[in-house]
XYZ file of C-alpha atoms in Angstrom:
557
model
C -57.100 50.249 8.484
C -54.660 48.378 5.691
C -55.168 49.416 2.183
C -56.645 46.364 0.518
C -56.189 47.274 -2.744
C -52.009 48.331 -2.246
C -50.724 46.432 -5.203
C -48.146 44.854 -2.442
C -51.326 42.947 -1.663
C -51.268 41.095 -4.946
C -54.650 42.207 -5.519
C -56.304 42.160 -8.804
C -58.955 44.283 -10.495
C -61.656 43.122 -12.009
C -62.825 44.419 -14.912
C -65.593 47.022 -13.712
C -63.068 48.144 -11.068
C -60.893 49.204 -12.947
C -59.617 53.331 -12.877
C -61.791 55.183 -15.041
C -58.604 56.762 -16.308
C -55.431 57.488 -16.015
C -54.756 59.601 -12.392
C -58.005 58.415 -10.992
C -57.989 55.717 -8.076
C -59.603 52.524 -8.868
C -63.160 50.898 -7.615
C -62.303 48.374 -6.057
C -66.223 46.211 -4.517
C -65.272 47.600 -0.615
C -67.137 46.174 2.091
C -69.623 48.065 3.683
C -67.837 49.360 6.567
C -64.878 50.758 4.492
C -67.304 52.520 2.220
C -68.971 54.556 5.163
C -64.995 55.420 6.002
C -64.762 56.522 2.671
C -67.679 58.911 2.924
C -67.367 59.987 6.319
C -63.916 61.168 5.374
C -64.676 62.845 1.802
C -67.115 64.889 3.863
C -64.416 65.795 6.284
C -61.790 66.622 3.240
C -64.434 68.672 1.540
C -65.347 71.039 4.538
C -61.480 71.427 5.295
C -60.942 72.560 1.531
C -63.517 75.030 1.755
C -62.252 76.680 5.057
C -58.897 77.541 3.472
C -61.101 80.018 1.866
C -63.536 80.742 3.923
C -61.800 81.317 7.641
C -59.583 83.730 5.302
C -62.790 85.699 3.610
C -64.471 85.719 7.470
C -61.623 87.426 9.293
C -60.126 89.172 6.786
C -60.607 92.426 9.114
C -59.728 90.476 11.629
C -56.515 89.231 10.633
C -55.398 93.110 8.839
C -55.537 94.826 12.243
C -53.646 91.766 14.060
C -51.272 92.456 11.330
C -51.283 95.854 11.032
C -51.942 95.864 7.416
C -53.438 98.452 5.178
C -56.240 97.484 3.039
C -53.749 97.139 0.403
C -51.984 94.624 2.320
C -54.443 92.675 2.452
C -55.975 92.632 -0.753
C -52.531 91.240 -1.201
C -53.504 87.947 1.313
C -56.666 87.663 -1.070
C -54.562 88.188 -4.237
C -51.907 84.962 -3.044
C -54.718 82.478 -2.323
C -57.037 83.198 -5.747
C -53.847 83.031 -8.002
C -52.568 80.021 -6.915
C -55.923 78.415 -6.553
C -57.287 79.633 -10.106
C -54.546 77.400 -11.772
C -53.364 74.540 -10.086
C -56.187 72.502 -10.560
C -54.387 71.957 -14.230
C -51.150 71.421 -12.808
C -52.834 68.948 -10.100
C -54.784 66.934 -12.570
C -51.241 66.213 -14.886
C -49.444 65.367 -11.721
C -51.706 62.895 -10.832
C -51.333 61.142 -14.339
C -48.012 61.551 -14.334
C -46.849 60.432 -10.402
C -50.148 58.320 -9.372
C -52.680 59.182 -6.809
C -50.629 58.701 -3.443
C -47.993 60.581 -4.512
C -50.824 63.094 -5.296
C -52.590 62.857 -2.128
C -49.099 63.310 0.097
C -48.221 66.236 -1.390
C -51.475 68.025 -1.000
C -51.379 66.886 2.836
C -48.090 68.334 2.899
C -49.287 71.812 1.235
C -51.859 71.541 3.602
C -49.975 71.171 6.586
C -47.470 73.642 5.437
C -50.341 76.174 5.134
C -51.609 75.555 8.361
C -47.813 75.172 10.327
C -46.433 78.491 9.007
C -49.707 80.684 10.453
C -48.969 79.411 13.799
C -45.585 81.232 14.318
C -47.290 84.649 13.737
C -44.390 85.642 11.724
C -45.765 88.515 9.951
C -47.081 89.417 6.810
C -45.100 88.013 4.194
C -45.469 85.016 6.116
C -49.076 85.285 5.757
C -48.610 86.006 1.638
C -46.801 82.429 1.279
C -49.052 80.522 3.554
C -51.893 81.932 2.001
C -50.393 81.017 -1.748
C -49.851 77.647 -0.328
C -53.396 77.450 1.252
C -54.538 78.087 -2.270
C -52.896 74.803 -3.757
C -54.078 72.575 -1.094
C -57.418 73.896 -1.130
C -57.728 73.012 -4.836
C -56.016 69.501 -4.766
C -58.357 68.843 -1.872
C -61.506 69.522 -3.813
C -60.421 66.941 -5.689
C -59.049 64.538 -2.678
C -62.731 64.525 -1.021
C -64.718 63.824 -4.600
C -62.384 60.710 -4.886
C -63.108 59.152 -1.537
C -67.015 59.863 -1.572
C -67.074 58.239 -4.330
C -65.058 55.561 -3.238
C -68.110 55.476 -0.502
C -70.647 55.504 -2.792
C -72.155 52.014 -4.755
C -71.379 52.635 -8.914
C -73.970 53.867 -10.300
C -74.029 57.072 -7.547
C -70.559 57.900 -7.583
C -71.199 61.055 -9.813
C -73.036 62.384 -7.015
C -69.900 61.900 -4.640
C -68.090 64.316 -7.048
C -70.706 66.843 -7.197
C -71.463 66.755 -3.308
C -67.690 66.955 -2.755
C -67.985 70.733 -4.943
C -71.178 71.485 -2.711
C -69.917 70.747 0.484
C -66.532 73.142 -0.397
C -69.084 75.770 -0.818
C -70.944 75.089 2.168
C -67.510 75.622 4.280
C -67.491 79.531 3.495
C -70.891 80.629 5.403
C -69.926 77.975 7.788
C -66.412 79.560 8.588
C -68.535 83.116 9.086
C -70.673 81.568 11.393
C -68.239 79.913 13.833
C -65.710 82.431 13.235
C -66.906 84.665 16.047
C -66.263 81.996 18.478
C -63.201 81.309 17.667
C -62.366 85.260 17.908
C -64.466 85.510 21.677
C -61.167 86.060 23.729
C -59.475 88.747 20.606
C -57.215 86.220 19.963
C -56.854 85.319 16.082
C -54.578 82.651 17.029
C -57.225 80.559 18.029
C -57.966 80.561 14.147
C -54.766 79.394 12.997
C -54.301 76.866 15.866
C -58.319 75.335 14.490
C -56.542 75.233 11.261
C -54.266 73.621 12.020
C -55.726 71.093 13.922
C -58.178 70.017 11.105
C -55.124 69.923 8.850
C -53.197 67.036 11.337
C -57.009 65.289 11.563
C -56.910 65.519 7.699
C -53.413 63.692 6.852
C -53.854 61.229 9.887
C -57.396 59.988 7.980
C -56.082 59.519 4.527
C -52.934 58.064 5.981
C -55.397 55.249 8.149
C -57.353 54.988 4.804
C -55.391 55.007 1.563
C -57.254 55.469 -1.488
C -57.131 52.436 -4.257
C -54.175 52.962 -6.564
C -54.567 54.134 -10.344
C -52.799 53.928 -13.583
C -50.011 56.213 -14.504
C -49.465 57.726 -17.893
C -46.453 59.950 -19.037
C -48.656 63.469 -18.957
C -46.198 66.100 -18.889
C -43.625 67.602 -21.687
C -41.139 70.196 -22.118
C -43.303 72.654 -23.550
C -45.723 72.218 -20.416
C -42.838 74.297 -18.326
C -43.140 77.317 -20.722
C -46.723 77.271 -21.111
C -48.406 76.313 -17.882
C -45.661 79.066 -15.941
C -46.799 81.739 -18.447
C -50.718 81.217 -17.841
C -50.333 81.014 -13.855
C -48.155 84.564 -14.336
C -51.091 85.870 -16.286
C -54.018 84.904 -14.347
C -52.029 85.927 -10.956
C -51.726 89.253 -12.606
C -55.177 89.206 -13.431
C -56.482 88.765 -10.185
C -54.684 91.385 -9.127
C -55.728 93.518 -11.219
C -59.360 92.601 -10.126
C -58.612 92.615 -6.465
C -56.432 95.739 -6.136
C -58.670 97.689 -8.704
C -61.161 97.994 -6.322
C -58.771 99.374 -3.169
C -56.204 101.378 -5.392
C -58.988 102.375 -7.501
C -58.676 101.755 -11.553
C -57.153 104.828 -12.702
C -53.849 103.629 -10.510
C -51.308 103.196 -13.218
C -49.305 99.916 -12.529
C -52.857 98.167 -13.129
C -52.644 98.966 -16.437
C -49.346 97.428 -16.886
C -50.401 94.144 -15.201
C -53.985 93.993 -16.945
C -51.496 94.358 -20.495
C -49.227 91.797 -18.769
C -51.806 89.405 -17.857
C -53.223 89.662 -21.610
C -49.938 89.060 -23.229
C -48.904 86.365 -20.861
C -52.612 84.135 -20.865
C -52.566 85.176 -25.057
C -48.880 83.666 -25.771
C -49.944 81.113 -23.681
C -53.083 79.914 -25.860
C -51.097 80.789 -28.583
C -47.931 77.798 -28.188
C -51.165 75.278 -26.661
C -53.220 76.091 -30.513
C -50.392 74.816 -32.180
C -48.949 72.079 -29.925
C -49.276 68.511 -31.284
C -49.764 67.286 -27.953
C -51.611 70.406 -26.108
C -52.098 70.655 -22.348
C -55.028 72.569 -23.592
C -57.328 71.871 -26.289
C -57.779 75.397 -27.401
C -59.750 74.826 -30.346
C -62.436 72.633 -28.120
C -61.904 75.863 -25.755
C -62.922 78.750 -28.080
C -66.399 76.683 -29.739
C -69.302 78.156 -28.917
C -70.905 75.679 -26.907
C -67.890 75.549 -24.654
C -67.931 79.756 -24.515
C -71.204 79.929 -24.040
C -70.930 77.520 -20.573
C -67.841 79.524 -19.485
C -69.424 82.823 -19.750
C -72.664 81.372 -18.366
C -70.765 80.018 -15.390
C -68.806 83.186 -14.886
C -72.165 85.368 -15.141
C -73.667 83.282 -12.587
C -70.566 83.600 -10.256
C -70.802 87.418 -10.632
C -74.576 87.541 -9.580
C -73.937 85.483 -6.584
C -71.114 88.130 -5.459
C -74.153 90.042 -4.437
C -73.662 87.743 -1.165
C -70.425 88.360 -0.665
C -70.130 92.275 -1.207
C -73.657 93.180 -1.274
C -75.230 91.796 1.598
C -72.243 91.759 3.736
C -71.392 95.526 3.290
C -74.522 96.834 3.510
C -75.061 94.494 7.299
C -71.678 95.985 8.002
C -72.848 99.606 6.831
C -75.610 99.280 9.248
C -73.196 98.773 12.496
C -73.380 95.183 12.334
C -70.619 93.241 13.394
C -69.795 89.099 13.304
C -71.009 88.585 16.549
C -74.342 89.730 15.766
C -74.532 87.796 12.608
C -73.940 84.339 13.952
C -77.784 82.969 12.967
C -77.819 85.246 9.729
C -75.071 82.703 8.354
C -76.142 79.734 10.137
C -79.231 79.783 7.866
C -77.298 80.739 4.864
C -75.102 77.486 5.478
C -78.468 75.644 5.779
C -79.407 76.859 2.445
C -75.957 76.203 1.096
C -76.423 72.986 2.110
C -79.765 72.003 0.831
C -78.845 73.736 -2.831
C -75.508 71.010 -2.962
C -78.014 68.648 -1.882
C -81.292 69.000 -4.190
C -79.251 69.847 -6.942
C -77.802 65.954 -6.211
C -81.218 64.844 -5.595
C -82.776 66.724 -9.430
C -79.696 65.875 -11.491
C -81.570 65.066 -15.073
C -78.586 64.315 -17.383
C -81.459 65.104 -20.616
C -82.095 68.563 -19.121
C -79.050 70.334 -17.255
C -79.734 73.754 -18.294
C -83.129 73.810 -15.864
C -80.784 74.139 -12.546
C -79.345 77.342 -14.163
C -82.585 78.603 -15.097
C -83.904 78.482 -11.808
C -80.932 79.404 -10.003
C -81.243 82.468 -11.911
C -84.627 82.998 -11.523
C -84.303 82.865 -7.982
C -81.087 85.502 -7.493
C -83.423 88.082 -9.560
C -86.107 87.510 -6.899
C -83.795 87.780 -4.044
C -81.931 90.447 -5.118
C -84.973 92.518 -6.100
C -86.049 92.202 -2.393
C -83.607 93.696 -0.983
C -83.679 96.982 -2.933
C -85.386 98.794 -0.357
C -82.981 98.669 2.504
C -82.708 101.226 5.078
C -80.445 102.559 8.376
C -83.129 99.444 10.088
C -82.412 96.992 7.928
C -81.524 93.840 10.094
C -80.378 90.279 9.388
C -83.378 89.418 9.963
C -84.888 91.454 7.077
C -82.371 88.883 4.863
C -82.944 85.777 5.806
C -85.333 84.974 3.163
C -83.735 86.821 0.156
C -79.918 86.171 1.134
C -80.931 82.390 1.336
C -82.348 82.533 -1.808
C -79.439 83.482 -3.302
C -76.745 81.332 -1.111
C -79.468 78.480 -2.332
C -78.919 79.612 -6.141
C -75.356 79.993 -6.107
C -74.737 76.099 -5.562
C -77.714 74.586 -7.117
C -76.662 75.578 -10.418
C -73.329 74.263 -9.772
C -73.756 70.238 -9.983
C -75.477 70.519 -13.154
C -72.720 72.453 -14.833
C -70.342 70.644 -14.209
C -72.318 67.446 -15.259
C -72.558 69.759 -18.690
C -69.342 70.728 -18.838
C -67.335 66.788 -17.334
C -70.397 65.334 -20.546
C -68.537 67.587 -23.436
C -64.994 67.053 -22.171
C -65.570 63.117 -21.848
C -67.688 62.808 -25.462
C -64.450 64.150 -26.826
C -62.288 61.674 -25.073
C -60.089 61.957 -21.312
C -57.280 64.148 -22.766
C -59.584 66.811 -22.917
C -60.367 66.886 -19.181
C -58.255 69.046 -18.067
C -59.367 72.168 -20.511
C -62.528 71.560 -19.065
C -60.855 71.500 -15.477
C -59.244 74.624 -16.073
C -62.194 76.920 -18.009
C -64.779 75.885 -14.739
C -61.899 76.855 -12.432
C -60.444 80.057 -14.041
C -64.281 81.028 -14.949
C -65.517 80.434 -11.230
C -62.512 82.532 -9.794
C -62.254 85.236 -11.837
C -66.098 85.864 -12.629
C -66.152 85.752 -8.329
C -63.067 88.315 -8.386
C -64.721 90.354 -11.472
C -68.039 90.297 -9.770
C -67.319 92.028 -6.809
C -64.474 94.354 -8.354
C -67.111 95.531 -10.834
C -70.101 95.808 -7.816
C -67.296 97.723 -5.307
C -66.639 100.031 -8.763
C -69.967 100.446 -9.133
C -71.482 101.125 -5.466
C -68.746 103.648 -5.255
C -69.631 105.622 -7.738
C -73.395 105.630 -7.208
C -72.548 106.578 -3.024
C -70.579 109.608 -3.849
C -73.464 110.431 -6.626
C -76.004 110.053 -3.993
C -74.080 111.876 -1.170
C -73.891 115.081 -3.457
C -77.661 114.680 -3.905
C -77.977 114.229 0.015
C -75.817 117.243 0.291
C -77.252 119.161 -1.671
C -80.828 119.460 0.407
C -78.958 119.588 3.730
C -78.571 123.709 4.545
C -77.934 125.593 7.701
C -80.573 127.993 6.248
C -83.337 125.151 6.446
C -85.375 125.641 9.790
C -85.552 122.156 10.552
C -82.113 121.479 9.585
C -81.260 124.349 11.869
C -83.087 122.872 14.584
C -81.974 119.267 14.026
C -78.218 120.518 14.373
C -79.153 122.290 17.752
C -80.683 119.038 19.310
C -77.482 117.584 18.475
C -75.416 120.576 19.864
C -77.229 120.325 22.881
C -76.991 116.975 23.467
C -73.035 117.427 23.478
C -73.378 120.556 26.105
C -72.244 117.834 29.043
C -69.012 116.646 27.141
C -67.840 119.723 25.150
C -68.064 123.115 27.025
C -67.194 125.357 23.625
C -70.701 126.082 21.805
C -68.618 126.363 18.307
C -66.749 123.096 18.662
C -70.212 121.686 19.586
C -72.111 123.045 16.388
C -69.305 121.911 14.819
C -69.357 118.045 16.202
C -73.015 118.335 15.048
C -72.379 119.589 11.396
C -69.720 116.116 11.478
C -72.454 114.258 12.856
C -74.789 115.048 10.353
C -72.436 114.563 7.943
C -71.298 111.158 8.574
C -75.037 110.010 8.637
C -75.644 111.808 5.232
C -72.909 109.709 3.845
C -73.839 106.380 5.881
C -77.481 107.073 4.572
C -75.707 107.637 0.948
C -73.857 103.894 1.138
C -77.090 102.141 1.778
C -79.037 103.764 -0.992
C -75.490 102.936 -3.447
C -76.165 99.079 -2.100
C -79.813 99.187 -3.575
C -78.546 100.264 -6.408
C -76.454 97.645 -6.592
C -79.259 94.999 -6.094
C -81.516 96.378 -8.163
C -78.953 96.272 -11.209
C -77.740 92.159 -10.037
C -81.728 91.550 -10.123
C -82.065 93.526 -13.243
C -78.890 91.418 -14.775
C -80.410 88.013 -13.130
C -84.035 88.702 -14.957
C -82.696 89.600 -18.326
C -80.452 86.406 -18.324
C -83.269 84.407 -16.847
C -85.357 85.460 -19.771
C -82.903 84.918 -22.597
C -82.239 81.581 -21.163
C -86.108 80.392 -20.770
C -87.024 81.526 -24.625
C -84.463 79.057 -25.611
C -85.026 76.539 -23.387
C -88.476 76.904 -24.023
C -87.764 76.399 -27.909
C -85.504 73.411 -27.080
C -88.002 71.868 -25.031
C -90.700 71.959 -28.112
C -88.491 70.835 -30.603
C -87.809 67.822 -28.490
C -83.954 68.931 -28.493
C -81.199 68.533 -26.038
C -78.318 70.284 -26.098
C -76.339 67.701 -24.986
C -77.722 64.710 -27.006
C -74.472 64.256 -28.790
C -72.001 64.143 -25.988
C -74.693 61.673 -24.447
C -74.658 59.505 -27.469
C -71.148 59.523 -27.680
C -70.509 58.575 -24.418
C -72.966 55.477 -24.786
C -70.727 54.351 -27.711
C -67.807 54.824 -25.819
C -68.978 52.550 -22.743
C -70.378 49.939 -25.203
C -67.119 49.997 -26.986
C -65.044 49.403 -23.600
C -67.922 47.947 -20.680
């Protein structure tokens, strides 16, 4: 299908289509039939941006024995995609004001397809590290590639929701990826996952190349001083999520993690520093560090470590149980359902007078699921999760639209410059509070496992009669395999061990959800008094970016 807005058509905007700014595509009034295009293909962008993260988070395990990695290795594999993701959103958002949106959209195909190309040769890990780095850029610039053409696909007074459905369906993609992950793995063979990659990637660039978005206006965005500062802050935050990722594996007492935590400080500090005093700043530092704009950062980040209750919590304590991926196929087939109907009621509820509700509930909801599953045992199923691990899969997205309605409302009040601060402080918040989350839970549930393995230990004696007689059951039951009585007293003693300390990890994970439900209700409650107080003064929060924003389109309909 021809582009019909290609300016080599001589085609001329009228006034309302016009781009919003600079780096965004025009609205051009599209026929019917191109606007369904439009949306059936932002849907297909946005579930292909969320599987670069979440085949990689589903066969993880997978892809470290193919590999033959250590778990160091591949914390490394996590550590490439997270670092380059975190940032380039900035970098993404300037080169689209700066080159135009096609030039945009072909190198993010190209990323993509990069990605996606080098995995098939199998060429080892380091291979892996640099496809996985590259994954992370075209996952982020496609985030951004799907929002565009939904709303392209969408009449003008819904296109918000195109933007916020394109960051629901991304996060629909990673319980998807788990639950269709086992069939591509049926035969052993993890190519099958790179070759599925691959093939969406091709399906991807042949769509946008059959449908070209509208073009936009160009501005001159970048400066010297962007090459010092933006380099320093991706070094930083790269170091940083290492320093979160490996922390957990190495352990925190390792001492080159206190070298890159220092590094990391230094690097992101010097790089706020030269942006505070720039008279043209990539990042409006100043806007950055007032407390409104702290205070939705921190929120967003807390929320994003209470969710990683899914993600470590749920998922090691399944795992702890003897649970594999092929017996968890329906356990994240409903939590993609409820995924899925978070992105879309939190569309469907979107009150511009009264964003912080979403959060509120979202939070009151992860306290509720996560206090349910505090009393998991050696029995505990997915079935036993279905309702509270939904809950919280629900939670973790609903809450998501509505910030970022908050957070695009202050940024545009202010005027489009200040964009991309905003675009940066939701993406470095949502990464690293995810990487902090479940560095601080792992941290955490270890210590709490060994404390509750000494306790364990400590009532389990030879000189107990029915822990004597429990040992010789087991003994006996070995007498067909192992003909030595000692070596089979001593398989039993191992035996009994290993189920003391399996019995001691699932007790450490209901630690761990009482103290993300404890977190979740305290938050819940300090957020409800003041929405409550809001609510009877008649105040919103946002009233002022609202009202500015009114003057604005008045000022320029």
């Amino acid at each position: 299908m021809a582009d019909p807005a290609a300016p080599a058509t001589g085609y001329v905007f009228k006034p309302h289509e016009r781009p919003f700014m600079p780096g965004s595509p025009a609205s051009p009034d599209h026929p019917v039939r191109r606007k369904i295009f439009y949306f059936l293909i932002g849907l297909y962008l946005a579930i292909v941006g969320g599987f670069q993260n979440g085949l990689l988070v589903a066969n993880l395990t997978a892809m470290q024995g193919h590999l033959d990695l250590t778990p160091v290795d591949a914390g490394w594999v996590t550590v490439a995609y997270n670092m380059t993701n975190a940032c380039m959103s900035i970098l993404l958002y300037k080169s689209r004001q700066q080159f135009g949106i096609q030039r945009f959209v072909r190198a993010v195909m190209l990323a993509l397809l990069l990605a996606n190309f080098l995995q098939l040769f199998d060429a080892g890990y380091r291979m892996e590290l640099v496809a996985r780095g590259v994954s992370g850029i075209a996952a982020s610039g496609l985030s951004t590639l799907a929002a565009f053409y939904l709303m392209q696909g969408l009449p003008q007074d819904k296109r918000i929701a195109g933007f916020l459905l394109a960051i629901g369906l991304t996060q629909v993609a990673v319980p998807l990826a788990r639950a269709i992950s086992p069939l591509l793995l049926a035969d052993g063979d993890i190519a099958n996952l790179f070759i599925l990659q691959f093939a969406l990637s091709l399906v991807a660039v042949g769509l946008v190349n059959i449908l070209h978005l509208p073009p936009g206006d160009t501005i001159r965005s970048f400066e010297k001083l962007d090459l010092v500062t933006f380099p320093m802050l991706a070094v930083g935050v790269g170091l940083l999520c290492a320093f979160l990722v490996q922390g957990r594996i190495q352990w925190w007492s390792t001492p080159w993690l206190g070298g890159a935590l220092a590094a990391s400080v230094v690097l992101i500090g010097a790089a706020f520093l030269i942006e505070h005093y720039r008279a043209n700043p990539m990042l409006q530092t100043r806007w950055m560090g007032s407390r409104d704009l702290v205070k939705f950062a921190l929120t967003g980040a807390l929320v994003r470590v209470l969710t990683s209750e899914q993600n470590f919590g749920a998922t090691g304590l399944l795992a702890a149980t003897g649970l594999v991926n092929d017996q968890l196929v329906t356990y994240y087939a409903v939590l993609t359902a409820a995924t899925l109907a978070g992105a879309l009621l939190a569309i469907v509820r979107l009150d511009p007078t009264d964003l912080r509700r979403p959060t509120l509930v979202s939070l009151g909801i992860i306290a509720v699921g996560a206090f349910l599953d505090t009393h998991s045992g050696l029995r505990t199923g997915p079935m036993n999760l279905y309702v509270s691990q939904a809950m919280i899969a629900f939670a973790a997205v609903y809450f998501m639209g509505p910030m970022l309605m908050e957070g695009l409302l202050r940024a545009l009040s202010k005027g489009p410059s200040y964009l991309v601060s905003f675009v940066g402080v939701f993406s470095l918040s949502q990464t690293l509070g995810g990487l902090a989350g479940v560095a601080a839970l792992s941290a955490f549930h270890t210590l709490r496992a060994k404390a509750h393995l000494m306790t364990l230990g400590g009532s389990i004696s030879a000189a107990d009669p029915d822990v004597a007689q429990g040992l010789g059951r087991l003994a006996a039951a070995q007498a067909g395999t192992i003909l030595d009585p000692a070596l089979r007293s001593a398989s039993a003693g191992a035996q009994v061990v290993r189920e003391a300390a399996r019995e001691a990890t699932i007790l450490a994970y209901n630690d761990v959800f009482f103290v993300i439900g404890a977190l979740a209700a305290l938050a819940f409650a300090a957020m409800l008094a003041r929405w409550i107080y809001d609510r009877r003064r008649g105040h919103n929060p946002l009233a002022a970016e609202l009202e500015a924003l009114q003057k604005m389109r008045a000022a320029n309909p």
